[in-house]
Coordinates of C-alpha atoms and ligand atoms in Angstrom, one line a residue:
X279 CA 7.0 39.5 215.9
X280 CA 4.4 42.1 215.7
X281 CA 4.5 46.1 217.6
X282 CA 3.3 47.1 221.1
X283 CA 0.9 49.7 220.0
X284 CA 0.6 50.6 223.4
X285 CA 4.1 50.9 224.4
X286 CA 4.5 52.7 220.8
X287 CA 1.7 55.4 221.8
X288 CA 3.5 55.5 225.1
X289 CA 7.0 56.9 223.1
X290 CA 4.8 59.3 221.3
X291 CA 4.1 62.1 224.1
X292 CA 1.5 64.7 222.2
X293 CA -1.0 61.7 221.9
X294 CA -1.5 61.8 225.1
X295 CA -3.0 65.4 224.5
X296 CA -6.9 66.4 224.9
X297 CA -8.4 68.6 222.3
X298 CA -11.3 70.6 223.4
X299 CA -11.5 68.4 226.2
X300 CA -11.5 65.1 224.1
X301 CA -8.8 62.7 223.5
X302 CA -6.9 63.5 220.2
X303 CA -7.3 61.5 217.1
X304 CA -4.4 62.3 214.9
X305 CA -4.5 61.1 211.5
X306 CA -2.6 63.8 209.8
X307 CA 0.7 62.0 209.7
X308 CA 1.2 62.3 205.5
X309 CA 1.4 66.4 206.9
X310 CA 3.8 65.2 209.6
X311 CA 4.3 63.0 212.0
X312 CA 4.9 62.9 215.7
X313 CA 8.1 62.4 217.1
X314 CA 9.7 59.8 220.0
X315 CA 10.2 60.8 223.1
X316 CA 13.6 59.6 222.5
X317 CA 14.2 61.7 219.0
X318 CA 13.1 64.7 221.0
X319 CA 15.9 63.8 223.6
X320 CA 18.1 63.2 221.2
X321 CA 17.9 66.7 219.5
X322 CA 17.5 68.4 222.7
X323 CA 20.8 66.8 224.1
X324 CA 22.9 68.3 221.7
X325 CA 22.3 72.0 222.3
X326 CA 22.3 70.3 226.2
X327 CA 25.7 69.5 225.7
X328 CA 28.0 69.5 222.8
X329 CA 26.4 72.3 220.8
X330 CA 28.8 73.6 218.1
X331 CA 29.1 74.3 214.4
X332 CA 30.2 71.0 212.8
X333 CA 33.5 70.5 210.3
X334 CA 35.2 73.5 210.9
X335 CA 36.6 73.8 214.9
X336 CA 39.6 71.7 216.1
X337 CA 38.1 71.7 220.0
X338 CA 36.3 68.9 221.7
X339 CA 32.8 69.9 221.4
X340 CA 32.9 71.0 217.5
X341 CA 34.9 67.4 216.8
X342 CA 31.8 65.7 219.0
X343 CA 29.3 67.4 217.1
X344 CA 30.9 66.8 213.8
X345 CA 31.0 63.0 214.3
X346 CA 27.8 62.6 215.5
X347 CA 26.5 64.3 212.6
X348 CA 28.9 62.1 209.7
X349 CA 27.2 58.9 211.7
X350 CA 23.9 60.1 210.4
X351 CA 25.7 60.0 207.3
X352 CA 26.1 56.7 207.9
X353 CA 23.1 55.7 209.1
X354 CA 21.2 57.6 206.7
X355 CA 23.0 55.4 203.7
X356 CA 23.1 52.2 205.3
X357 CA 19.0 52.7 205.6
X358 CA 18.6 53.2 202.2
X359 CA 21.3 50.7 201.4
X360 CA 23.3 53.8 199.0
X361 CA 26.5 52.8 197.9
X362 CA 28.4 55.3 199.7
X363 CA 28.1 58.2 202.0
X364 CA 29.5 60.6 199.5
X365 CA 25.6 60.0 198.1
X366 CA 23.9 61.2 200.7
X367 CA 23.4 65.2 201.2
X368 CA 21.7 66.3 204.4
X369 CA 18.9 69.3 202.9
X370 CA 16.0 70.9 204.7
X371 CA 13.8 68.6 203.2
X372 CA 12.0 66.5 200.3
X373 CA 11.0 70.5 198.7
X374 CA 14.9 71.9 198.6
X375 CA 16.0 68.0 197.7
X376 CA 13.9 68.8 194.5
X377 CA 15.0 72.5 194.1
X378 CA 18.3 71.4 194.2
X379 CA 17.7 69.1 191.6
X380 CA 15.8 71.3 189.6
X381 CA 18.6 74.2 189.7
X382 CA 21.6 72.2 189.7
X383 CA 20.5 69.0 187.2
X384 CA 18.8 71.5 185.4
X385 CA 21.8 73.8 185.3
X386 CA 24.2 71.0 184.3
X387 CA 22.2 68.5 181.8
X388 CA 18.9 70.6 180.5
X389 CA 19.0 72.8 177.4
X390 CA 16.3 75.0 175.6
X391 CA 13.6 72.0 174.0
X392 CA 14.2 69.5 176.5
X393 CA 12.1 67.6 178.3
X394 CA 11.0 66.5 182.1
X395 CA 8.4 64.0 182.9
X396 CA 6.1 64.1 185.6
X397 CA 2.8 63.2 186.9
X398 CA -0.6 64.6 187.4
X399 CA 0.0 63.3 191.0
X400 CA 2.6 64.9 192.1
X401 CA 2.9 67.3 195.0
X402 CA 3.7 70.6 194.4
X403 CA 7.1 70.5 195.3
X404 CA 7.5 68.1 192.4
X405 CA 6.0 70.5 190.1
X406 CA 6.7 74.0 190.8
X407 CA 10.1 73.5 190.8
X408 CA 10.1 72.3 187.2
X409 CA 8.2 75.2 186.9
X410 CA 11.0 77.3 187.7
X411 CA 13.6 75.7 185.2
X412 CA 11.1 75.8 182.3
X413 CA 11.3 79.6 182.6
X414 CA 14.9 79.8 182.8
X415 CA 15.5 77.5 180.3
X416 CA 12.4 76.9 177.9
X417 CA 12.2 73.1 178.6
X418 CA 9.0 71.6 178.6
X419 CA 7.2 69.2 181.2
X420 CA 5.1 66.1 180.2
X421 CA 2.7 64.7 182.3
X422 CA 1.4 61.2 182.8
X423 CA -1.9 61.0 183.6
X424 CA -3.6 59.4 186.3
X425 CA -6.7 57.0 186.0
X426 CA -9.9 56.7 187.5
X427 CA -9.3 54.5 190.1
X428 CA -5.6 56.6 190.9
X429 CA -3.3 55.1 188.9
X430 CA -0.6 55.9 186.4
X431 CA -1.3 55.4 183.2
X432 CA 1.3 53.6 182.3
X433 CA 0.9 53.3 178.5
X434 CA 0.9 56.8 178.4
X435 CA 4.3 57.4 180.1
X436 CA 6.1 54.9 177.7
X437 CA 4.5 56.8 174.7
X438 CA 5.6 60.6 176.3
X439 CA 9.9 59.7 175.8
X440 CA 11.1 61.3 173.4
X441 CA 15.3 62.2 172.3
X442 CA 14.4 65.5 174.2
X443 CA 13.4 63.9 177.9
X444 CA 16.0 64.4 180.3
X445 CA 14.8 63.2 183.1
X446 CA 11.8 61.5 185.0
X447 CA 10.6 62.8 188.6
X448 CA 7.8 60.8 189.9
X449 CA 6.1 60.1 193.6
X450 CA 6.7 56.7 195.4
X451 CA 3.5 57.3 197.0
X452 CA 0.6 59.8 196.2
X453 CA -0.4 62.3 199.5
X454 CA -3.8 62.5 198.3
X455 CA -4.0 59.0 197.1
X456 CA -2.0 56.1 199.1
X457 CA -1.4 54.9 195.7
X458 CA 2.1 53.2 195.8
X459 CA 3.7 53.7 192.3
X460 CA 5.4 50.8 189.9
X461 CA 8.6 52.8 190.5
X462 CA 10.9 49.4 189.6
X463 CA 8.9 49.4 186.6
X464 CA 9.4 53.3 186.2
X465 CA 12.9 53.1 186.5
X466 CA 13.6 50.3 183.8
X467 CA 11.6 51.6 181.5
X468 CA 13.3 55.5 182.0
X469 CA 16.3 53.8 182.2
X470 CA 16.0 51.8 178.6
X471 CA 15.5 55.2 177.0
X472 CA 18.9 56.0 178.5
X473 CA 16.9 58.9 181.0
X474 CA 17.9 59.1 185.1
X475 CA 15.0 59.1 187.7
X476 CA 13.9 61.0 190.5
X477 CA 12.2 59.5 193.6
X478 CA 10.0 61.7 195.3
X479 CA 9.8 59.1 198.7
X480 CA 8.2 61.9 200.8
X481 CA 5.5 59.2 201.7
X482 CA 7.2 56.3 201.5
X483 CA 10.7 56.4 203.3
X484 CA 8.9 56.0 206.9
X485 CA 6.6 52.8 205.5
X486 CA 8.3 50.2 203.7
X487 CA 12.2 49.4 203.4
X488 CA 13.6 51.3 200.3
X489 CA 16.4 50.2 198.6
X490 CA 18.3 52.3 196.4
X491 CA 20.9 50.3 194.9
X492 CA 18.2 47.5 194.3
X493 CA 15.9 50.1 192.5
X494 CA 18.7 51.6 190.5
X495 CA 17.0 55.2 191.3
X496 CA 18.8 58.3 190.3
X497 CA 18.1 60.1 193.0
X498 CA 15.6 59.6 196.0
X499 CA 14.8 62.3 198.1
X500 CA 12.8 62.5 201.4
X501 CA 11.8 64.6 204.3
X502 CA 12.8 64.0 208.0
X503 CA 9.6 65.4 209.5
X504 CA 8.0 62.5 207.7
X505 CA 9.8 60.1 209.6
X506 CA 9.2 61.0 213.2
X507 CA 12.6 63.5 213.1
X508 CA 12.5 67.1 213.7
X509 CA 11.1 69.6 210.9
X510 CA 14.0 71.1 208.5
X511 CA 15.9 68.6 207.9
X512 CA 16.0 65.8 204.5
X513 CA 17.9 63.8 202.4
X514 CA 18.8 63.8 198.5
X515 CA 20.3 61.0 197.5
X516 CA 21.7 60.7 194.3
X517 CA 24.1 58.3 192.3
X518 CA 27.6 60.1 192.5
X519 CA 28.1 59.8 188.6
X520 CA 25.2 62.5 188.4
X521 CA 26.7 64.3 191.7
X522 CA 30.3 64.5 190.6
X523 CA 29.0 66.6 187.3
X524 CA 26.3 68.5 188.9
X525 CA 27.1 72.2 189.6
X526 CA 26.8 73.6 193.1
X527 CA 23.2 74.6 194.0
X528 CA 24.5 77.2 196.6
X529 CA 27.5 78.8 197.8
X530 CA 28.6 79.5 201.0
X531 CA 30.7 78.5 203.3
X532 CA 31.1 74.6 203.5
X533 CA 30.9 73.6 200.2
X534 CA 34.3 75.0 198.9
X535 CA 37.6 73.8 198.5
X536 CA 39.4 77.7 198.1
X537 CA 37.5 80.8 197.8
X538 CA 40.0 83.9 195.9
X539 CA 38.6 87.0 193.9
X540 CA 40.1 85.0 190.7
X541 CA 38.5 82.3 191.0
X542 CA 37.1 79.0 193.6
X543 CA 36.9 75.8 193.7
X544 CA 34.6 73.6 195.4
X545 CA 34.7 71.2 198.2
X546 CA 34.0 67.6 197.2
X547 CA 31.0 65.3 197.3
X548 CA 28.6 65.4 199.1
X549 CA 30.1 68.9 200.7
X550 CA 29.4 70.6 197.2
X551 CA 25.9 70.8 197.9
X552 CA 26.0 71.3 201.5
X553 CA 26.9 75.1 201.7
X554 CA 25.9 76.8 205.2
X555 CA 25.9 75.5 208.6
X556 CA 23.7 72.6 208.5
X557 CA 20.9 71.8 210.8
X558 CA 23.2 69.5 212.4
X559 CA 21.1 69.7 215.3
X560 CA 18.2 67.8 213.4
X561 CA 20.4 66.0 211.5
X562 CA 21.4 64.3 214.7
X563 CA 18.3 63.3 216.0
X564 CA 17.3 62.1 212.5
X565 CA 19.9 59.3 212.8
X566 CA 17.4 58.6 216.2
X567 CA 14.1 58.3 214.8
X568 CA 16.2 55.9 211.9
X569 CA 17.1 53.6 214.7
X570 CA 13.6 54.0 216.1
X571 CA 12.3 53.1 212.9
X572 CA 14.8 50.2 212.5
X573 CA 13.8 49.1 216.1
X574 CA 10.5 48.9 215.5
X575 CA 11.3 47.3 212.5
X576 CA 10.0 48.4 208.9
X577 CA 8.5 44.8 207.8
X578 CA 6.4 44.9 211.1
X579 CA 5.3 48.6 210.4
X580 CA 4.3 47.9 207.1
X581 CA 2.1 44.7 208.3
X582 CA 0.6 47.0 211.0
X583 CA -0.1 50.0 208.8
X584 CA -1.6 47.8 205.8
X585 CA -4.2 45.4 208.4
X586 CA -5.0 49.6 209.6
X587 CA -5.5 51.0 206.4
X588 CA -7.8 47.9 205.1
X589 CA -9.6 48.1 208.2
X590 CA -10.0 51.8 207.6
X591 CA -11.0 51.5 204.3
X592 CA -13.6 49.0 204.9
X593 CA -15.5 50.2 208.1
X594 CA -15.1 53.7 206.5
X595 CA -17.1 53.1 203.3
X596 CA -20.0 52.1 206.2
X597 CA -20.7 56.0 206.2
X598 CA -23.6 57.2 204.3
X599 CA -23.0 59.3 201.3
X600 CA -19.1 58.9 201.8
X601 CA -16.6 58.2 198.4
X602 CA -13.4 57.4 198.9
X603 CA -11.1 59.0 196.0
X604 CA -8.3 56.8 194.8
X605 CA -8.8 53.1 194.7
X606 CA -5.7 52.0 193.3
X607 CA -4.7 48.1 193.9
X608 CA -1.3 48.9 195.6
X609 CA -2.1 51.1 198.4
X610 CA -1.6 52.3 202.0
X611 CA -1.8 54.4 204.9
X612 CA -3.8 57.4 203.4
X613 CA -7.6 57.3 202.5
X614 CA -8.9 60.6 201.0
X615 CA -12.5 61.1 200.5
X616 CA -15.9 63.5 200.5
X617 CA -19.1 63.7 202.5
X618 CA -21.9 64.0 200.2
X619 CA -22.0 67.3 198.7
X620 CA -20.1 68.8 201.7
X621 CA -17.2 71.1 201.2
X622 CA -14.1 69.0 202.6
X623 CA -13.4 72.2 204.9
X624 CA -16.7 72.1 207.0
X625 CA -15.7 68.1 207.4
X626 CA -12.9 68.9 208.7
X627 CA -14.0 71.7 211.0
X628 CA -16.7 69.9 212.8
X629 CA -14.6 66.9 213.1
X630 CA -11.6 68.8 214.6
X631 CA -14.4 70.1 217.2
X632 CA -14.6 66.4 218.0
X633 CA -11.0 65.7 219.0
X634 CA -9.7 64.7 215.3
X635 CA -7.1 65.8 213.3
X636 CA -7.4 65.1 209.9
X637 CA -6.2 67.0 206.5
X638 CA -8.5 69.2 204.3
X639 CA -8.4 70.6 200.9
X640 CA -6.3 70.1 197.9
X641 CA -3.2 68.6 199.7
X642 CA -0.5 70.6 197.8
X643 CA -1.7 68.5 194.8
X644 CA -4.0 71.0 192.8
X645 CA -3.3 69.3 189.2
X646 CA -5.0 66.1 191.0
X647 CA -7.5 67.9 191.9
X648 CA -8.6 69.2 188.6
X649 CA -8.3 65.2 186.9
X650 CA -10.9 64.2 189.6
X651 CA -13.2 67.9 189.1
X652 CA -13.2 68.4 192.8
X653 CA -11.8 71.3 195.1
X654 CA -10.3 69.2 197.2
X655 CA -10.7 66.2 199.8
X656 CA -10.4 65.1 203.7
X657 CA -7.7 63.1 204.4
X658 CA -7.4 60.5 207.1
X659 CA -3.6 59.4 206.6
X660 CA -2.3 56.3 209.6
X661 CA 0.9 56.3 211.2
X662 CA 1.8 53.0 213.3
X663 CA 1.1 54.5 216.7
X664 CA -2.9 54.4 215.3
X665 CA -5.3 51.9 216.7
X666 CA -8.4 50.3 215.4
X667 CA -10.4 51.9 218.1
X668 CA -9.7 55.3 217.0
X669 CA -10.7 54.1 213.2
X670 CA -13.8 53.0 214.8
X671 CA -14.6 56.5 216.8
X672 CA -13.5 58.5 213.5
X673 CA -16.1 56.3 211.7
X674 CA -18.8 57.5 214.7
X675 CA -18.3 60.7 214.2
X676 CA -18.2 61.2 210.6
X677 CA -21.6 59.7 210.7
X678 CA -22.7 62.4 213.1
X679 CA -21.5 65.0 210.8
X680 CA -22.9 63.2 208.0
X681 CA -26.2 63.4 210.0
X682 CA -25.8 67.4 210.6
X683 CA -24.4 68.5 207.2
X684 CA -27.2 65.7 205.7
Ligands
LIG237 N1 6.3 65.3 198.1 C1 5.3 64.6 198.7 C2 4.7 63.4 198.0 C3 4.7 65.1 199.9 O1 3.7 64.5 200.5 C4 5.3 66.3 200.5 C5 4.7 66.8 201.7 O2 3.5 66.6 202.0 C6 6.4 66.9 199.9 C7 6.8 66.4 198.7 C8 7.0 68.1 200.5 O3 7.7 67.8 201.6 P1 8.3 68.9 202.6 O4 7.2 69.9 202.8 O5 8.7 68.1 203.8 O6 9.5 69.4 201.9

């Protein structure tokens, strides 16, 4: 059927915005993207006009708020086809989705010796927090390499299993790279060594359809600010046979069943893991930009966003002296590069002072940075409400600045 880029740009009210007197460019959307007129409605209507702590009042506005937040439940699983809402736990986002795993998988399965495996892609937030166990527990973390042209290498990660690994956490998409990962091929080959994977779909959930039943995933885990929904608030979803074992991550109110000085008990799924009063308030307008999303319709996006990204990638490599980083086959929506010997930072300054946003430096992803023996990149990254004709003025202007860094 195709999108009305138009009538999309029209949803989207900060592109409408001048900076320094010129029409922002904004293609920073792997950092975040904008949100709907109609997400931004839908977030401000609840503190409008049934504001009030979800699950635990027996008036009106309390049982309102509650139900409109156990929809997104809903929503939230039927969108990533899980095979029950119990699976789905609301976090702040893709970084405590992976803490959580880290403390509470890590609690519950890891001993002293064993073993995670990652890759030299990942963001931070799919390192650090490995980090973090491997001091508390003495496991150790493997890494698969990346290639040359920013892909996993593959042989590597079959070799790196051992009767110590544990566990697998890997990106479904690289932020630096707009390499899109083998993860069905990930996942059956983890899987045949009898080891559960993460999905880190930070870059992924808001660009093509994800299935998790279909990809027989572990645990996928995503950010809402991603995904044209408000900041703080993100999914983990996770298989319940791994949930149901799992010890709590926090404690609080929420997540128990009864609380005495000799002893509690926790609430059950997926309440275990919520403890707190949850940003129901985002929550909420997450189950909007879903239905946006689904609206607009995820096959179309992806046609849109992959005709964008190859136009981008071709009219971009008409710039003198630029080198795109990355050049994996399966790609989209992110093209990372460098300006002759310029530092990525003085890139990205001039071109801000020309109406664009665009990333700079090492993207959260410093081990990636080191494989490649560069300090970091600029980052043009497309979201569907970009046009051609802005591709065409970024490609203007990063000739100019070519011409003054020269
Ligand atoms: N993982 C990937 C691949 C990302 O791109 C990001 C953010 O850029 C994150 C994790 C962290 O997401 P958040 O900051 O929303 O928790």
């Amino acid at each position: 059927m195709g999108l009305n880029i138009q009538e999309i740009r029209n949803d989207f009210p900060v592109l409408a915005e001048e900076i320094y007197g010129k029409p922002l460019v904004y293609l920073d959307n792997a950092a975040t993207t904008h949100k709907p007129v109609s997400v931004i409605e839908a977030e401000a209507n609840v503190y409008r006009r049934f504001n009030s702590n979800v699950h635990r009042g027996v008036h009106h506005l309390s049982n309102i708020c509650t139900q409109a937040f156990e929809e997104v439940r809903k929503k939230v699983a039927s969108f990533i086809n899980a095979a029950s809402t119990e699976e789905i736990i609301f976090t702040k986002g893709t970084t405590e989705s992976i803490n959580l795993l880290s403390a509470s998988f890590g609690e519950t399965f890891f001993s002293e010796g064993d073993e995670v495996i990652l890759t030299q892609m990942e963001h931070h937030s799919n390192i650090v927090p490995w980090q973090l166990l491997q001091k508390r527990k003495g496991i150790s973390i493997q890494v698969v390499p990346v290639t040359d042209n920013g892909e996993l290498d593959m042989d590597t990660f079959e070799k790196l299993f051992s009767p110590k690994t544990k566990l697998v956490s890997i990106t479904h998409i690289s932020n630096v790279l707009g390499t899109i990962n083998p993860i069905e091929k990930i996942i059956a080959i983890a899987h045949a060594h009898d080891v559960p994977v993460v999905i880190d779909g930070a870059q992924a959930i808001h660009h093509l359809p994800v299935n998790v039943q279909q990809l027989d995933c572990d645990f996928y885990v995503f950010s809402g600010h991603k995904m044209y929904a408000p900041t703080g608030v993100g999914v983990l979803y996770g298989k319940r046979k791994w949930l149901e074992k799992m010890v709590p991550y926090q404690g609080g109110g929420e997540m128990i069943d009864k609380v005495s000085f000799s002893g509690t008990t926790f609430n059950e799924l997926p309440y275990k893991f919520e403890a707190g009063t949850p940003n129901f308030a985002g929550v909420i307008a997450l189950g909007r930009a879903i239905d946006y999303l689904k609206e607009k319709g995820l096959s179309d996006i992806w046609d849109y966003e992959h005709a964008l990204f190859e136009y981008a990638s071709e009219k971009i490599s008409e710039v003198p002296n630029l080198r795109i980083i990355g050049k994996a086959t399966g790609r989209t929506s992110v093209i990372s590069f460098l300006l002759g010997s310029s530092h990525p930072f003085d890139v990205g300054t001039l071109l801000d002072k020309l109406g664009f946003a665009l990333r700079t430096g090492h993207h959260c992803a410093q081990p990636l940075m080191d494989c490649y023996g560069i300090p970091g990149t600029v980052r043009a990254s497309f979201a569907f409400y970009n046009t051609k004709s802005e591709i065409d003025q970024l490609v203007e202007a990063l000739m100019r600045v070519e011409a003054m860094l020269g």
